[in-house]
Amino acid sequence: MLPFPSLSQRLHTPVYCKLDTVLPTGAFKVRGAVSSLTAQLEEARDKGAVAFSTGNHGRALAWAGAQLGVAVKIFMSPLVPSNKRQALAALGCDIIITGQTQDDAEAEALACSESTGALYVSPAHDPYVLAGQGTATAEIFDKLPDVATLIIPVSAGGLGAGMATYAKAVRPQTKLIGVTMENGAAMYESVKVGRPVQIQEVPSLADSLGGGVGGETSLTFPIVRDLFDDLILLSEEEIARGMAWALLHERQVFEGAAGICVGLLLRESAKTLPGPIAFMGCGMNVDMSVLLKIAQEHQYLLEGDQ
């Protein structure tokens, strides 16, 4: 739990970051991957494991597989940045680039699982994965038992559903805010209309928040719909601003899915949020040339209360 003095001063309440960037693959996904493989280890070692990913889930599953002796195959869409593909390849798993969207990659991963018998490890619809992600909330509450607002990035809902389930069971008065990007927010649109829907995916700085919610049997959709107090969309500029702020003020490398939390806290409206506030620094796997360009373009953030 890392204090963020620059945001605490701005918002006049303590602000802390759950710094999952320090986990082995630079993102929170290791929690769920280890949880799922260890719970089903005999099957996974016998048949292997398969998944689709925007990068971080696949990298975490490949890392966990390497530790536990499980062969891993990952399906990805062409929208996944090259730096995430390269990091995944370095872990020794098989990578298949397929289709146009993450929904296409998911369909191929499911087909592979059905044809080979490999264990399918969904980033959002595997109960063992959700349980693993929920450990982040347990750790937050352990260090900050009076947290009043918890801000969580939301995509297909694996992290959000896991963390929210624990949060509302243990401390229901904590306000849960989900944040996602304007470009391709499947969960936001699904909650808005009251059922899981598919939407067109487009490139975003918060690329790891891409992907669909799933169909009517979605495990995460009803949890996010029922347990979150608010879901908020942020623009690409707000995401960039959050990434730059974290680097320039706190010397933290955040990918877009983590920077989006900071972007929300930089809004004037954030000053009304009850504190103490905690947010998920969910990952650091960003193309550094992109981050440095963003930081250069946002140098003005160092000039007073911007």
GROMACS .gro file of C-alpha atoms in nm:
model
  306
    1MET     CA    1   0.000   0.000   0.000
    2LEU     CA    2   0.193   0.300  -0.131
    3PRO     CA    3   0.090   0.649  -0.017
    4PHE     CA    4   0.038   0.895  -0.305
    5PRO     CA    5   0.123   1.229  -0.138
    6SER     CA    6   0.055   1.432  -0.453
    7LEU     CA    7  -0.304   1.308  -0.468
    8SER     CA    8  -0.354   1.317  -0.092
    9GLN     CA    9  -0.261   1.686  -0.093
   10ARG     CA   10  -0.482   1.757  -0.392
   11LEU     CA   11  -0.787   1.578  -0.250
   12HIS     CA   12  -0.733   1.667   0.119
   13THR     CA   13  -0.766   1.302   0.224
   14PRO     CA   14  -0.524   1.008   0.241
   15VAL     CA   15  -0.481   0.834  -0.096
   16TYR     CA   16  -0.307   0.497  -0.128
   17CYS     CA   17  -0.215   0.279  -0.424
   18LYS     CA   18  -0.231  -0.102  -0.406
   19LEU     CA   19   0.096  -0.147  -0.592
   20ASP     CA   20   0.050  -0.470  -0.786
   21THR     CA   21   0.309  -0.352  -1.038
   22VAL     CA   22   0.567  -0.516  -0.809
   23LEU     CA   23   0.424  -0.867  -0.856
   24PRO     CA   24   0.636  -1.109  -1.067
   25THR     CA   25   0.488  -1.023  -1.409
   26GLY     CA   26   0.427  -0.656  -1.334
   27ALA     CA   27   0.050  -0.687  -1.290
   28PHE     CA   28  -0.219  -0.821  -1.056
   29LYS     CA   29  -0.302  -1.115  -1.283
   30VAL     CA   30  -0.054  -1.346  -1.110
   31ARG     CA   31  -0.303  -1.369  -0.823
   32GLY     CA   32  -0.573  -1.535  -1.032
   33ALA     CA   33  -0.341  -1.746  -1.246
   34VAL     CA   34  -0.170  -1.907  -0.947
   35SER     CA   35  -0.506  -1.955  -0.774
   36SER     CA   36  -0.659  -2.137  -1.072
   37LEU     CA   37  -0.365  -2.361  -1.161
   38THR     CA   38  -0.296  -2.469  -0.804
   39ALA     CA   39  -0.664  -2.554  -0.753
   40GLN     CA   40  -0.664  -2.773  -1.067
   41LEU     CA   41  -0.300  -2.875  -1.079
   42GLU     CA   42  -0.331  -3.243  -1.171
   43GLU     CA   43  -0.556  -3.169  -1.471
   44ALA     CA   44  -0.340  -2.874  -1.578
   45ARG     CA   45  -0.017  -3.077  -1.572
   46ASP     CA   46  -0.181  -3.360  -1.763
   47LYS     CA   47  -0.347  -3.163  -2.044
   48GLY     CA   48  -0.190  -2.817  -2.030
   49ALA     CA   49  -0.369  -2.486  -1.995
   50VAL     CA   50  -0.507  -2.246  -2.254
   51ALA     CA   51  -0.640  -1.890  -2.236
   52PHE     CA   52  -0.702  -1.574  -2.433
   53SER     CA   53  -0.549  -1.251  -2.314
   54THR     CA   54  -0.484  -0.883  -2.377
   55GLY     CA   55  -0.136  -0.950  -2.238
   56ASN     CA   56  -0.129  -0.949  -1.860
   57HIS     CA   57  -0.346  -1.256  -1.799
   58GLY     CA   58  -0.150  -1.458  -2.052
   59ARG     CA   59   0.180  -1.346  -1.906
   60ALA     CA   60   0.066  -1.436  -1.555
   61LEU     CA   61  -0.060  -1.778  -1.666
   62ALA     CA   62   0.265  -1.847  -1.852
   63TRP     CA   63   0.467  -1.747  -1.543
   64ALA     CA   64   0.251  -1.961  -1.312
   65GLY     CA   65   0.272  -2.251  -1.557
   66ALA     CA   66   0.651  -2.229  -1.562
   67GLN     CA   67   0.662  -2.244  -1.181
   68LEU     CA   68   0.416  -2.535  -1.160
   69GLY     CA   69   0.519  -2.747  -1.460
   70VAL     CA   70   0.215  -2.668  -1.679
   71ALA     CA   71   0.238  -2.617  -2.057
   72VAL     CA   72   0.051  -2.298  -2.156
   73LYS     CA   73  -0.094  -2.175  -2.485
   74ILE     CA   74  -0.224  -1.816  -2.521
   75PHE     CA   75  -0.453  -1.673  -2.791
   76MET     CA   76  -0.440  -1.297  -2.857
   77SER     CA   77  -0.592  -1.044  -3.097
   78PRO     CA   78  -0.378  -0.813  -3.315
   79LEU     CA   79  -0.483  -0.523  -3.086
   80VAL     CA   80  -0.242  -0.641  -2.816
   81PRO     CA   81   0.071  -0.418  -2.815
   82SER     CA   82   0.396  -0.572  -2.935
   83ASN     CA   83   0.573  -0.516  -2.601
   84LYS     CA   84   0.320  -0.742  -2.428
   85ARG     CA   85   0.355  -1.010  -2.695
   86GLN     CA   86   0.734  -1.004  -2.660
   87ALA     CA   87   0.719  -1.029  -2.282
   88LEU     CA   88   0.487  -1.327  -2.312
   89ALA     CA   89   0.709  -1.501  -2.567
   90ALA     CA   90   1.006  -1.464  -2.332
   91LEU     CA   91   0.827  -1.686  -2.079
   92GLY     CA   92   0.830  -1.979  -2.321
   93CYS     CA   93   0.458  -2.033  -2.387
   94ASP     CA   94   0.291  -2.080  -2.725
   95ILE     CA   95   0.130  -1.763  -2.865
   96ILE     CA   96  -0.137  -1.757  -3.135
   97ILE     CA   97  -0.242  -1.422  -3.288
   98THR     CA   98  -0.588  -1.465  -3.430
   99GLY     CA   99  -0.902  -1.283  -3.549
  100GLN     CA  100  -0.965  -0.911  -3.510
  101THR     CA  101  -1.092  -0.875  -3.151
  102GLN     CA  102  -1.051  -1.031  -2.809
  103ASP     CA  103  -1.387  -1.201  -2.860
  104ASP     CA  104  -1.233  -1.379  -3.162
  105ALA     CA  105  -0.931  -1.480  -2.955
  106GLU     CA  106  -1.158  -1.611  -2.679
  107ALA     CA  107  -1.355  -1.823  -2.926
  108GLU     CA  108  -1.034  -1.978  -3.060
  109ALA     CA  109  -0.906  -2.048  -2.708
  110LEU     CA  110  -1.232  -2.221  -2.616
  111ALA     CA  111  -1.222  -2.428  -2.935
  112CYS     CA  112  -0.866  -2.533  -2.857
  113SER     CA  113  -0.964  -2.636  -2.505
  114GLU     CA  114  -1.257  -2.842  -2.633
  115SER     CA  115  -1.051  -3.020  -2.899
  116THR     CA  116  -0.744  -3.095  -2.686
  117GLY     CA  117  -0.886  -3.126  -2.335
  118ALA     CA  118  -0.656  -2.848  -2.209
  119LEU     CA  119  -0.770  -2.660  -1.899
  120TYR     CA  120  -0.936  -2.335  -2.004
  121VAL     CA  121  -0.843  -2.052  -1.768
  122SER     CA  122  -1.066  -1.753  -1.830
  123PRO     CA  123  -0.944  -1.412  -1.710
  124ALA     CA  124  -1.298  -1.323  -1.601
  125HIS     CA  125  -1.518  -1.633  -1.582
  126ASP     CA  126  -1.310  -1.877  -1.379
  127PRO     CA  127  -1.420  -1.874  -1.013
  128TYR     CA  128  -1.068  -1.969  -0.900
  129VAL     CA  129  -0.928  -1.668  -1.089
  130LEU     CA  130  -1.184  -1.435  -0.931
  131ALA     CA  131  -1.099  -1.571  -0.586
  132GLY     CA  132  -0.733  -1.500  -0.652
  133GLN     CA  133  -0.801  -1.143  -0.764
  134GLY     CA  134  -1.009  -1.087  -0.450
  135THR     CA  135  -0.699  -1.130  -0.236
  136ALA     CA  136  -0.603  -0.774  -0.336
  137THR     CA  137  -0.899  -0.639  -0.138
  138ALA     CA  138  -0.809  -0.856   0.159
  139GLU     CA  139  -0.462  -0.703   0.161
  140ILE     CA  140  -0.599  -0.349   0.123
  141PHE     CA  141  -0.837  -0.394   0.417
  142ASP     CA  142  -0.556  -0.543   0.624
  143LYS     CA  143  -0.342  -0.231   0.579
  144LEU     CA  144  -0.623   0.027   0.553
  145PRO     CA  145  -0.923  -0.109   0.746
  146ASP     CA  146  -1.114   0.219   0.729
  147VAL     CA  147  -1.090   0.267   0.352
  148ALA     CA  148  -1.397   0.463   0.244
  149THR     CA  149  -1.354   0.460  -0.135
  150LEU     CA  150  -1.200   0.182  -0.344
  151ILE     CA  151  -1.130   0.252  -0.713
  152ILE     CA  152  -1.091  -0.051  -0.941
  153PRO     CA  153  -1.027  -0.072  -1.317
  154VAL     CA  154  -1.302  -0.272  -1.489
  155SER     CA  155  -1.287  -0.458  -1.818
  156ALA     CA  156  -1.451  -0.801  -1.840
  157GLY     CA  157  -1.475  -0.782  -1.464
  158GLY     CA  158  -1.234  -1.046  -1.334
  159LEU     CA  159  -1.053  -0.807  -1.103
  160GLY     CA  160  -1.362  -0.601  -1.028
  161ALA     CA  161  -1.588  -0.895  -0.944
  162GLY     CA  162  -1.326  -1.068  -0.729
  163MET     CA  163  -1.239  -0.754  -0.534
  164ALA     CA  164  -1.600  -0.637  -0.501
  165THR     CA  165  -1.721  -0.973  -0.368
  166TYR     CA  166  -1.473  -0.957  -0.081
  167ALA     CA  167  -1.523  -0.584  -0.023
  168LYS     CA  168  -1.901  -0.592   0.011
  169ALA     CA  169  -1.893  -0.908   0.223
  170VAL     CA  170  -1.641  -0.770   0.472
  171ARG     CA  171  -1.692  -0.392   0.463
  172PRO     CA  172  -2.017  -0.313   0.276
  173GLN     CA  173  -1.997   0.058   0.358
  174THR     CA  174  -1.689   0.101   0.138
  175LYS     CA  175  -1.781   0.286  -0.181
  176LEU     CA  176  -1.678   0.089  -0.491
  177ILE     CA  177  -1.607   0.282  -0.808
  178GLY     CA  178  -1.524   0.107  -1.133
  179VAL     CA  179  -1.333   0.294  -1.402
  180THR     CA  180  -1.299   0.211  -1.768
  181MET     CA  181  -1.225   0.381  -2.098
  182GLU     CA  182  -1.468   0.553  -2.334
  183ASN     CA  183  -1.327   0.348  -2.624
  184GLY     CA  184  -1.483   0.002  -2.609
  185ALA     CA  185  -1.625  -0.024  -2.256
  186ALA     CA  186  -1.818  -0.351  -2.281
  187MET     CA  187  -1.899  -0.384  -1.910
  188TYR     CA  188  -2.019  -0.025  -1.883
  189GLU     CA  189  -2.255  -0.066  -2.181
  190SER     CA  190  -2.376  -0.402  -2.049
  191VAL     CA  191  -2.463  -0.261  -1.707
  192LYS     CA  192  -2.629   0.036  -1.877
  193VAL     CA  193  -2.872  -0.184  -2.073
  194GLY     CA  194  -2.905  -0.453  -1.805
  195ARG     CA  195  -2.758  -0.748  -1.995
  196PRO     CA  196  -2.424  -0.855  -2.144
  197VAL     CA  197  -2.369  -0.696  -2.485
  198GLN     CA  198  -2.092  -0.698  -2.743
  199ILE     CA  199  -1.944  -0.373  -2.866
  200GLN     CA  200  -1.678  -0.284  -3.118
  201GLU     CA  201  -1.326  -0.284  -2.980
  202VAL     CA  202  -1.096   0.003  -3.071
  203PRO     CA  203  -0.737   0.083  -2.968
  204SER     CA  204  -0.693   0.251  -2.628
  205LEU     CA  205  -0.411   0.348  -2.395
  206ALA     CA  206  -0.592   0.122  -2.147
  207ASP     CA  207  -0.554  -0.173  -2.385
  208SER     CA  208  -0.570  -0.433  -2.107
  209LEU     CA  209  -0.926  -0.319  -2.032
  210GLY     CA  210  -1.039  -0.448  -2.371
  211GLY     CA  211  -1.241  -0.762  -2.427
  212GLY     CA  212  -1.601  -0.868  -2.394
  213VAL     CA  213  -1.816  -0.943  -2.092
  214GLY     CA  214  -1.931  -1.282  -2.214
  215GLY     CA  215  -2.285  -1.399  -2.286
  216GLU     CA  216  -2.589  -1.451  -2.068
  217THR     CA  217  -2.391  -1.694  -1.850
  218SER     CA  218  -2.129  -1.430  -1.765
  219LEU     CA  219  -1.993  -1.485  -1.416
  220THR     CA  220  -1.877  -1.129  -1.367
  221PHE     CA  221  -2.159  -0.920  -1.513
  222PRO     CA  222  -2.416  -0.969  -1.231
  223ILE     CA  223  -2.148  -0.915  -0.966
  224VAL     CA  224  -2.029  -0.588  -1.117
  225ARG     CA  225  -2.387  -0.476  -1.182
  226ASP     CA  226  -2.500  -0.545  -0.827
  227LEU     CA  227  -2.198  -0.458  -0.613
  228PHE     CA  228  -2.037  -0.151  -0.768
  229ASP     CA  229  -2.170   0.186  -0.656
  230ASP     CA  230  -2.065   0.357  -0.978
  231LEU     CA  231  -1.899   0.289  -1.314
  232ILE     CA  232  -1.722   0.585  -1.473
  233LEU     CA  233  -1.585   0.636  -1.824
  234LEU     CA  234  -1.261   0.825  -1.887
  235SER     CA  235  -1.131   0.976  -2.209
  236GLU     CA  236  -0.798   0.884  -2.365
  237GLU     CA  237  -0.659   1.222  -2.258
  238GLU     CA  238  -0.763   1.159  -1.897
  239ILE     CA  239  -0.593   0.819  -1.906
  240ALA     CA  240  -0.276   0.974  -2.048
  241ARG     CA  241  -0.287   1.244  -1.782
  242GLY     CA  242  -0.313   0.982  -1.509
  243MET     CA  243  -0.017   0.785  -1.646
  244ALA     CA  244   0.191   1.102  -1.670
  245TRP     CA  245   0.095   1.218  -1.319
  246ALA     CA  246   0.199   0.884  -1.167
  247LEU     CA  247   0.538   0.903  -1.337
  248LEU     CA  248   0.610   1.273  -1.292
  249HIS     CA  249   0.483   1.312  -0.934
  250GLU     CA  250   0.525   0.966  -0.780
  251ARG     CA  251   0.793   0.804  -1.004
  252GLN     CA  252   0.561   0.511  -1.075
  253VAL     CA  253   0.539   0.338  -1.413
  254PHE     CA  254   0.172   0.267  -1.485
  255GLU     CA  255   0.009   0.119  -1.792
  256GLY     CA  256  -0.318   0.273  -1.903
  257ALA     CA  257  -0.536   0.043  -1.692
  258ALA     CA  258  -0.363   0.173  -1.378
  259GLY     CA  259  -0.326   0.531  -1.497
  260ILE     CA  260  -0.701   0.544  -1.548
  261CYS     CA  261  -0.750   0.536  -1.169
  262VAL     CA  262  -0.520   0.835  -1.128
  263GLY     CA  263  -0.702   1.006  -1.414
  264LEU     CA  264  -1.027   0.979  -1.223
  265LEU     CA  265  -0.866   1.118  -0.907
  266LEU     CA  266  -0.742   1.419  -1.104
  267ARG     CA  267  -1.099   1.522  -1.184
  268GLU     CA  268  -1.235   1.811  -0.983
  269SER     CA  269  -1.531   1.592  -0.883
  270ALA     CA  270  -1.293   1.350  -0.706
  271LYS     CA  271  -1.261   1.605  -0.424
  272THR     CA  272  -1.607   1.496  -0.306
  273LEU     CA  273  -1.508   1.129  -0.264
  274PRO     CA  274  -1.501   1.007   0.097
  275GLY     CA  275  -1.158   0.912   0.226
  276PRO     CA  276  -0.932   0.738   0.290
  277ILE     CA  277  -0.915   0.639  -0.078
  278ALA     CA  278  -0.739   0.334  -0.222
  279PHE     CA  279  -0.694   0.251  -0.589
  280MET     CA  280  -0.547  -0.040  -0.782
  281GLY     CA  281  -0.207   0.014  -0.941
  282CYS     CA  282  -0.294  -0.292  -1.143
  283GLY     CA  283  -0.006  -0.308  -1.390
  284MET     CA  284   0.311  -0.153  -1.533
  285ASN     CA  285   0.337  -0.334  -1.867
  286VAL     CA  286   0.342  -0.035  -2.097
  287ASP     CA  287   0.558   0.040  -2.400
  288MET     CA  288   0.812   0.276  -2.245
  289SER     CA  289   0.844   0.484  -2.560
  290VAL     CA  290   0.470   0.551  -2.537
  291LEU     CA  291   0.489   0.641  -2.168
  292LEU     CA  292   0.788   0.872  -2.215
  293LYS     CA  293   0.611   1.050  -2.500
  294ILE     CA  294   0.303   1.095  -2.279
  295ALA     CA  295   0.516   1.228  -1.993
  296GLN     CA  296   0.687   1.476  -2.223
  297GLU     CA  297   0.352   1.602  -2.352
  298HIS     CA  298   0.224   1.647  -1.996
  299GLN     CA  299   0.515   1.828  -1.834
  300TYR     CA  300   0.271   2.104  -1.742
  301LEU     CA  301   0.139   1.874  -1.465
  302LEU     CA  302   0.449   1.963  -1.264
  303GLU     CA  303   0.350   2.330  -1.260
  304GLY     CA  304   0.133   2.381  -0.955
  305ASP     CA  305  -0.211   2.230  -0.897
  306GLN     CA  306  -0.299   2.122  -1.250
   0.00000   0.00000   0.00000
